[in-house]
PDB file of C-alpha atoms and ligand atoms in Angstrom:
ATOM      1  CA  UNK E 650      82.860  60.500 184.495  1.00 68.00           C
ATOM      2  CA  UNK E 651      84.272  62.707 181.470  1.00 95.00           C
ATOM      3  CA  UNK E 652      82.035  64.989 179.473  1.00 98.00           C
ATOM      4  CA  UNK E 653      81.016  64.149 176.009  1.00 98.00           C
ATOM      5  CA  UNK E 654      79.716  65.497 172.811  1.00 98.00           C
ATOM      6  CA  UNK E 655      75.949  65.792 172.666  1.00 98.00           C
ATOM      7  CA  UNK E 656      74.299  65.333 169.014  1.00 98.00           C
ATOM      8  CA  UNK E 657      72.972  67.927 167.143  1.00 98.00           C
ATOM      9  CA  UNK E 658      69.149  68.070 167.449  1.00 98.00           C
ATOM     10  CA  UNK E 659      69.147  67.878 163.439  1.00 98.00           C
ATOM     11  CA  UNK E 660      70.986  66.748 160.733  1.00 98.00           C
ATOM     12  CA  UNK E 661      74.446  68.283 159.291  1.00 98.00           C
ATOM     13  CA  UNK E 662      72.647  69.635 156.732  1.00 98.00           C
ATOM     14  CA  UNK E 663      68.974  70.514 158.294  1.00 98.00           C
ATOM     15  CA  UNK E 664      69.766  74.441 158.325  1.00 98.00           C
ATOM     16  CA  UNK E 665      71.368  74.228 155.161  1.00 98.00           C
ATOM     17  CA  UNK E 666      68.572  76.424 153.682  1.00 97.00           C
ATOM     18  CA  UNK E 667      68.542  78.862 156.176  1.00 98.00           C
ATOM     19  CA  UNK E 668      71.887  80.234 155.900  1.00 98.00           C
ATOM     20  CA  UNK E 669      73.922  77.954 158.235  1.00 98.00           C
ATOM     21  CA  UNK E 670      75.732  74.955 155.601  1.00 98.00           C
ATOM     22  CA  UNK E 671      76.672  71.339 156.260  1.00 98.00           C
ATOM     23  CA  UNK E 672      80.743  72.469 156.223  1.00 98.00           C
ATOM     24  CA  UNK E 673      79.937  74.741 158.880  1.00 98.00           C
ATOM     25  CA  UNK E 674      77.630  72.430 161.343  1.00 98.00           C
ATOM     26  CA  UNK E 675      80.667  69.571 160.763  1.00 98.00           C
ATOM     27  CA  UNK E 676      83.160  71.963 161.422  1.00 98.00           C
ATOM     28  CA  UNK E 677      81.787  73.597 164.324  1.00 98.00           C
ATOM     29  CA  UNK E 678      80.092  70.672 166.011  1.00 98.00           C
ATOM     30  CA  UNK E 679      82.707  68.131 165.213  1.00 98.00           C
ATOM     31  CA  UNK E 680      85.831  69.767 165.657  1.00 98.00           C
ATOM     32  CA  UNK E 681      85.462  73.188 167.549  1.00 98.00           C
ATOM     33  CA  UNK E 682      82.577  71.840 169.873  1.00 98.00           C
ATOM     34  CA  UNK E 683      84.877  68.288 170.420  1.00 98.00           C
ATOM     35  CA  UNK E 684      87.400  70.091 170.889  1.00 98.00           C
ATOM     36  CA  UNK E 685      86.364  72.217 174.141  1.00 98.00           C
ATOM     37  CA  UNK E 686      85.356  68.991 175.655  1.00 98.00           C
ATOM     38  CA  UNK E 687      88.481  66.761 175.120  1.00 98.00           C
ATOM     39  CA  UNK E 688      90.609  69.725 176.797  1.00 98.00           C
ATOM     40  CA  UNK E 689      87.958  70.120 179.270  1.00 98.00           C
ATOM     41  CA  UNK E 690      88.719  66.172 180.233  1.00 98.00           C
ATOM     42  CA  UNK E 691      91.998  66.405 179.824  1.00 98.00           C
ATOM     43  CA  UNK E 692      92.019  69.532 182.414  1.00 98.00           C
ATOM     44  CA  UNK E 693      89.450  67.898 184.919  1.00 98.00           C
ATOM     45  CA  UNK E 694      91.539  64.858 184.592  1.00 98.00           C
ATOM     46  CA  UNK E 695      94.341  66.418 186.387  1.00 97.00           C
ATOM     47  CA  UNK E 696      92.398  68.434 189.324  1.00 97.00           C
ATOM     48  CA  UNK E 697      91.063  66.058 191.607  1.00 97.00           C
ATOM     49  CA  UNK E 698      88.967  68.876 193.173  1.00 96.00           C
ATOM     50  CA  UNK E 699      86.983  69.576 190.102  1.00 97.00           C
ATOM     51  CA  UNK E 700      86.686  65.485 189.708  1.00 97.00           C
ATOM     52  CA  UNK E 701      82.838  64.343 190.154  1.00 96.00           C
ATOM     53  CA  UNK E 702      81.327  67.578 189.574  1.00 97.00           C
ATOM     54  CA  UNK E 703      78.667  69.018 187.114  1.00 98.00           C
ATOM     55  CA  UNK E 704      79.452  70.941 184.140  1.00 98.00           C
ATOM     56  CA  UNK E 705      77.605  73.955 186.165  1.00 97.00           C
ATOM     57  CA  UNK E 706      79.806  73.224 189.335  1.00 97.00           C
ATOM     58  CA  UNK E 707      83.032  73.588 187.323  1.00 98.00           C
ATOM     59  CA  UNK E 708      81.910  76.642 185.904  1.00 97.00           C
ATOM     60  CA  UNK E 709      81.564  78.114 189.078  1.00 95.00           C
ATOM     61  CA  UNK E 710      83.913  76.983 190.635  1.00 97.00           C
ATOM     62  CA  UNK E 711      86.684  77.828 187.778  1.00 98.00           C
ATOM     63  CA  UNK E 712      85.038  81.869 187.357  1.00 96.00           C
ATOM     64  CA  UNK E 713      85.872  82.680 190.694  1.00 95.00           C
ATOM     65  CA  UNK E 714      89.169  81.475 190.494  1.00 97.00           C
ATOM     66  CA  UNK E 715      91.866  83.148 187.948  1.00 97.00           C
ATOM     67  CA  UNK E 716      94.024  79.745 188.077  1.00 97.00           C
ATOM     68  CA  UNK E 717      91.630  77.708 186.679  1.00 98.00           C
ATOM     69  CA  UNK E 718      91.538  80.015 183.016  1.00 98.00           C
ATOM     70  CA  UNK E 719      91.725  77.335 180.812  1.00 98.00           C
ATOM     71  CA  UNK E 720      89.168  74.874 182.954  1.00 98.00           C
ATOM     72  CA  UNK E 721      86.729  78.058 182.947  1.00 98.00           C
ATOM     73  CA  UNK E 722      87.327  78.886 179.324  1.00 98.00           C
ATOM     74  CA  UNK E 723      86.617  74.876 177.483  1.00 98.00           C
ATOM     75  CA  UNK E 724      83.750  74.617 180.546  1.00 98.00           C
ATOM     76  CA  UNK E 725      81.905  77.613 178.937  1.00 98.00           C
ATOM     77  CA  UNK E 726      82.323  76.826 175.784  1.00 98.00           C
ATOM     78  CA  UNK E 727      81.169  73.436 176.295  1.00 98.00           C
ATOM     79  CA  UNK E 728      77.663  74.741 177.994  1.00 98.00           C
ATOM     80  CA  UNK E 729      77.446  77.836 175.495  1.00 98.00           C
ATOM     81  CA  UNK E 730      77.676  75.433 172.532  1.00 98.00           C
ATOM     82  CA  UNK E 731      74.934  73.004 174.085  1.00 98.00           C
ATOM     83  CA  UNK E 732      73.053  75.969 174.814  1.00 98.00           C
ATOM     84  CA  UNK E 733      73.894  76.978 171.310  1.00 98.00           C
ATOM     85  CA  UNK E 734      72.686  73.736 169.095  1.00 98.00           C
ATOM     86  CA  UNK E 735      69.084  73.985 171.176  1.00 98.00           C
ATOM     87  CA  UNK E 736      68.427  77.472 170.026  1.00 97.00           C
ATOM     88  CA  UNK E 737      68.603  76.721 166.476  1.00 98.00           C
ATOM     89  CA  UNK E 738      65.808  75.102 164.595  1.00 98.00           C
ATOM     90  CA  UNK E 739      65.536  74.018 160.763  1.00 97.00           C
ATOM     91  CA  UNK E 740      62.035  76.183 161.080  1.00 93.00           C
ATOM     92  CA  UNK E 741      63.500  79.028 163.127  1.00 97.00           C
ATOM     93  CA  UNK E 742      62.361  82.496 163.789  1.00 98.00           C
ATOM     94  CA  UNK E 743      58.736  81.739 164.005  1.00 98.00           C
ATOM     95  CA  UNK E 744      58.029  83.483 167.669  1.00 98.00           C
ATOM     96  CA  UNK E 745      55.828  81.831 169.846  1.00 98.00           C
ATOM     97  CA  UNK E 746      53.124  83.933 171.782  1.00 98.00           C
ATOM     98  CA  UNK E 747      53.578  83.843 175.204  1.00 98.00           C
ATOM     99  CA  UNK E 748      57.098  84.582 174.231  1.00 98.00           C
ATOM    100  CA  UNK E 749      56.148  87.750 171.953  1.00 98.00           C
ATOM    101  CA  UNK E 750      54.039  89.010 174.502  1.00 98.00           C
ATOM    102  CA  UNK E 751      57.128  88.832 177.176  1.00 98.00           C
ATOM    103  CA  UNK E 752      59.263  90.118 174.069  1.00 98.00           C
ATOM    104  CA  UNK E 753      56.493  93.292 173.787  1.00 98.00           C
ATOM    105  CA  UNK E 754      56.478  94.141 177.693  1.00 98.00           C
ATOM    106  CA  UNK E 755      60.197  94.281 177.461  1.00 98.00           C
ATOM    107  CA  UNK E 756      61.483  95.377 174.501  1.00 98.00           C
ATOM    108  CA  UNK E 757      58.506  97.268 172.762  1.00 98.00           C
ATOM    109  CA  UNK E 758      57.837  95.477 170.241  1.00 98.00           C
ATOM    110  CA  UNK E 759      59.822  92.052 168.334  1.00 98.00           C
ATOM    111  CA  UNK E 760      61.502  94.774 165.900  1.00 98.00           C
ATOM    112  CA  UNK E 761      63.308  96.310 169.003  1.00 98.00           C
ATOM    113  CA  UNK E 762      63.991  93.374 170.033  1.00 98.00           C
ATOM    114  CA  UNK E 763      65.904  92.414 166.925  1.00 98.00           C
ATOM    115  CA  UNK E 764      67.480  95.726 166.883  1.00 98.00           C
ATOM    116  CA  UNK E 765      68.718  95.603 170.369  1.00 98.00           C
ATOM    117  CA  UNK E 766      69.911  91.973 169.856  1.00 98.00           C
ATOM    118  CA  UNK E 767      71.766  92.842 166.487  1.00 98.00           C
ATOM    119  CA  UNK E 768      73.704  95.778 168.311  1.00 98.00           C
ATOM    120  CA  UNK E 769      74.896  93.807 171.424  1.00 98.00           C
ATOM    121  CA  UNK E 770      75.941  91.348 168.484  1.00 98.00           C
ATOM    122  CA  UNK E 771      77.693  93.770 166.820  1.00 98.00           C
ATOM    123  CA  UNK E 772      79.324  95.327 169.894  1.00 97.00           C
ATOM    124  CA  UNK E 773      80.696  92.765 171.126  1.00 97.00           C
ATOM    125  CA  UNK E 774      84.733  93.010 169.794  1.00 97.00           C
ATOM    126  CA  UNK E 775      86.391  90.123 168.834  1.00 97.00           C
ATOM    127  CA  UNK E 776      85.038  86.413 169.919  1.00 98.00           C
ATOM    128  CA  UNK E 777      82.265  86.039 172.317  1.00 98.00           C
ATOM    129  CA  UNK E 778      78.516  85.456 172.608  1.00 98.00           C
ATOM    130  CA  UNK E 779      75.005  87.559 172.725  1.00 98.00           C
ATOM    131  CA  UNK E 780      72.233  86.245 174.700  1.00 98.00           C
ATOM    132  CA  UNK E 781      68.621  86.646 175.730  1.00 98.00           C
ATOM    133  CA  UNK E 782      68.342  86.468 179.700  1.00 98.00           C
ATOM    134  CA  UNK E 783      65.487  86.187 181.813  1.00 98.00           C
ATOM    135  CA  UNK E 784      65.835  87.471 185.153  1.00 97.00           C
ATOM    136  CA  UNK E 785      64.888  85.028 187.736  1.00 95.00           C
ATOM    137  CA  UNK E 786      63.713  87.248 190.034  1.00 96.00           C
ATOM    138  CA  UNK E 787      61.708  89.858 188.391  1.00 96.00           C
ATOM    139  CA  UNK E 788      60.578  87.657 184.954  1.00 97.00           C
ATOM    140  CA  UNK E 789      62.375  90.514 182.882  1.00 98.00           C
ATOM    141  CA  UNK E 790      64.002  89.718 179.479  1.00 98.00           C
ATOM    142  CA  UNK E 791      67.019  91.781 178.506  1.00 98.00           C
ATOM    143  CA  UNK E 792      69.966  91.105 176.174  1.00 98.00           C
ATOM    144  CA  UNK E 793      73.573  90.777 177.668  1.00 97.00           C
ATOM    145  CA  UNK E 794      76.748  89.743 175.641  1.00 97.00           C
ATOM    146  CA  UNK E 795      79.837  87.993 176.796  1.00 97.00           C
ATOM    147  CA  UNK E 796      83.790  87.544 175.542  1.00 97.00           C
ATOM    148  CA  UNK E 797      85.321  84.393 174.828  1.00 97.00           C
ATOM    149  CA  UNK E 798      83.744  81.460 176.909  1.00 97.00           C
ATOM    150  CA  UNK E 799      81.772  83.748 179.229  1.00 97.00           C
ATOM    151  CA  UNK E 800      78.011  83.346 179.730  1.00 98.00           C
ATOM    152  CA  UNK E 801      75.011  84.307 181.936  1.00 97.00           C
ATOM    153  CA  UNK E 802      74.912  81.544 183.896  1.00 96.00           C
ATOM    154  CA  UNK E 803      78.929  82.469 184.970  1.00 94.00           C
ATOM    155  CA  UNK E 804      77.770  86.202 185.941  1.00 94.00           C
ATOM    156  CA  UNK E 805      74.778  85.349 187.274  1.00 94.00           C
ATOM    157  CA  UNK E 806      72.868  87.969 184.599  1.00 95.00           C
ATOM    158  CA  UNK E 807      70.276  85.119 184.525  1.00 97.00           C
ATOM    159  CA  UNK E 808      68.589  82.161 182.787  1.00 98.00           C
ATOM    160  CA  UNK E 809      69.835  82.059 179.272  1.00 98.00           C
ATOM    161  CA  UNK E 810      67.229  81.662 176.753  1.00 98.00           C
ATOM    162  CA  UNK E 811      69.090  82.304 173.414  1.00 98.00           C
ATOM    163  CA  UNK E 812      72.508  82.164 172.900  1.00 98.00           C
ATOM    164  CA  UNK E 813      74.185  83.444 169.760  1.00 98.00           C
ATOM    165  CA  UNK E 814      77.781  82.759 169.085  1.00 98.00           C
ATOM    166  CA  UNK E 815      79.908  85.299 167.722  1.00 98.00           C
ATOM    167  CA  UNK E 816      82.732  83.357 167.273  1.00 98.00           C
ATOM    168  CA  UNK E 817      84.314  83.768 163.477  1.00 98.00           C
ATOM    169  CA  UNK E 818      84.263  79.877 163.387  1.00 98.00           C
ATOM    170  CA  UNK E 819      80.391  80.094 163.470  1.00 98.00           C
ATOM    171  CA  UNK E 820      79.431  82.570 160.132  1.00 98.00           C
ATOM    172  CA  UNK E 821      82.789  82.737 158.273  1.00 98.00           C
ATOM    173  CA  UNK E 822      81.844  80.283 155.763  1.00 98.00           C
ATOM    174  CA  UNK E 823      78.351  80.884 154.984  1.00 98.00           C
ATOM    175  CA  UNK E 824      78.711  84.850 155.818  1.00 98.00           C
ATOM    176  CA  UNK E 825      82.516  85.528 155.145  1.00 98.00           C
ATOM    177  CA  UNK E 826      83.266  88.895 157.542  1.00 98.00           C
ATOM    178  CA  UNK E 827      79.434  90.167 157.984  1.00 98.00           C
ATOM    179  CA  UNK E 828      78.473  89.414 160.825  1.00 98.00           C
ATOM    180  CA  UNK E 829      75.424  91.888 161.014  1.00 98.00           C
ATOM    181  CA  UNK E 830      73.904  89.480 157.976  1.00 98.00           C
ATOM    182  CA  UNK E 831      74.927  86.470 160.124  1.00 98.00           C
ATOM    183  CA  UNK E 832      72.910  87.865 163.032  1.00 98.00           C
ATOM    184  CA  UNK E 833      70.039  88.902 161.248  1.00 98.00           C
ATOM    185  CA  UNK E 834      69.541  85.624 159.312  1.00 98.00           C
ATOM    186  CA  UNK E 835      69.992  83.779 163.239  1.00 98.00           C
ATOM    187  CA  UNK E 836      66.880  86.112 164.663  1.00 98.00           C
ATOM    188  CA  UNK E 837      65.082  85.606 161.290  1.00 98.00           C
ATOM    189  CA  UNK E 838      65.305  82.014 160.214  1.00 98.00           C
ATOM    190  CA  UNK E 839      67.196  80.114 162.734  1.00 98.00           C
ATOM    191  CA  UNK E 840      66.610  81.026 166.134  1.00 98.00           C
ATOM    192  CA  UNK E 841      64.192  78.718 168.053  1.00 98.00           C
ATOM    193  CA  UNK E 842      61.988  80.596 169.863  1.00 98.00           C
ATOM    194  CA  UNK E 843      60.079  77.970 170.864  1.00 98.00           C
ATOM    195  CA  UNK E 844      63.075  76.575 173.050  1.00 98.00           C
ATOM    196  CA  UNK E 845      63.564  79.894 174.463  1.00 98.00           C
ATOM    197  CA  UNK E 846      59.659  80.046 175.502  1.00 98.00           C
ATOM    198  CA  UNK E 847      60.289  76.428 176.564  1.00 98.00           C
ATOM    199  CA  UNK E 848      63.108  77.678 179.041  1.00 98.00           C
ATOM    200  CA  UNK E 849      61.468  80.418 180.245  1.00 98.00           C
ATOM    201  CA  UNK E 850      60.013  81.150 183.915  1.00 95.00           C
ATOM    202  CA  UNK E 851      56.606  82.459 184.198  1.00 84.00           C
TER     203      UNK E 851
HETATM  204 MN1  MN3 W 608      81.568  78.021 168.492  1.00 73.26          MN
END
């Protein structure tokens, strides 16, 4: 069975408003997001070991072995960007409680959260992706970033609540080169808490 393209959770134009503009959701859904999973078929099509298997299988399977680049690279972008279309919400970056109160134990407060969020955004060089992980073990929340395709669930850094990507494809249009703003108006107005709380272990 081949992977496909899973519809955005809103309308093309639903975040419009809040600094993320039809061009770029058609763009970046429809072409970038498409285009991770046709080359992930195409790749899968031609490795009978990797035939069968979940999208999470592959992605193990492929980060442990340097052969399988390409299979690891269009695998992670394929989760990231699912990943990615859940945590954004036409009525983001109202925080949930039991989420803020996680968010306080952690961080110190939401601010520090933001702040520590923005810098791993802005860190990051070149393409890639910033998250908020829980630990599974200890309940913890902390912020880890990735290059390229890479993600939590690859490293085993955690359950991914949030993920942000940092990809120029995702803010050139509506942000040009500033990423900073682009990550600020994501924590502030886009980001859907309430998915992260949703994902989260207690
Ligand atoms: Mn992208």
């Amino acid at each position: 069975m081949s992977f496909t393209l899973p519809p955005l959770p809103f309308s093309t134009n639903a975040l419009a408003e809040a600094g993320m503009c039809q061009e770029t959701l058609e763009l970046h859904h429809g072409k970038h997001h498409q285009a991770y999973v046709t080359a992930l078929n195409g790749l899968v099509e031609k490795n009978p070991a990797l035939q069968g298997r979940t999208l999470e299988e592959i992605l193990r399977i492929a980060s442990a072995d340097p052969s399988l680049a390409a299979v690891f690279n269009n695998a992670g972008q394929h989760w990231n960007h699912i990943l990615f279309w859940q945590t954004l919400s036409p009525g983001g970056g109202r925080m949930p409680a039991k989420l803020a109160a996680r968010i306080d134990a952690d961080f110190g407060s939401e601010t520090a959260f933001k702040e520590a969020f923005k810098a791993a955004s802005i860190a990051q060089f070149g393409s890639g992706w910033s998250w908020l992980v829980q630990d599974e073990t200890t309940g913890r929340l902390k912020i880890c970033r990735s290059a390229n395709g890479g993600n939590p669930l690859a490293t085993g850094e955690g359950r991914a609540l949030l993920g942000l990507d940092l990809w120029e494809h995702s803010y050139y249009l509506d942000f040009r080169n500033r990423r900073p703003d682009y990550v600020t108006n994501f924590l502030d107005r886009l980001a859907n808490y309430d998915h992260a709380e949703a994902s989260m272990i207690d």
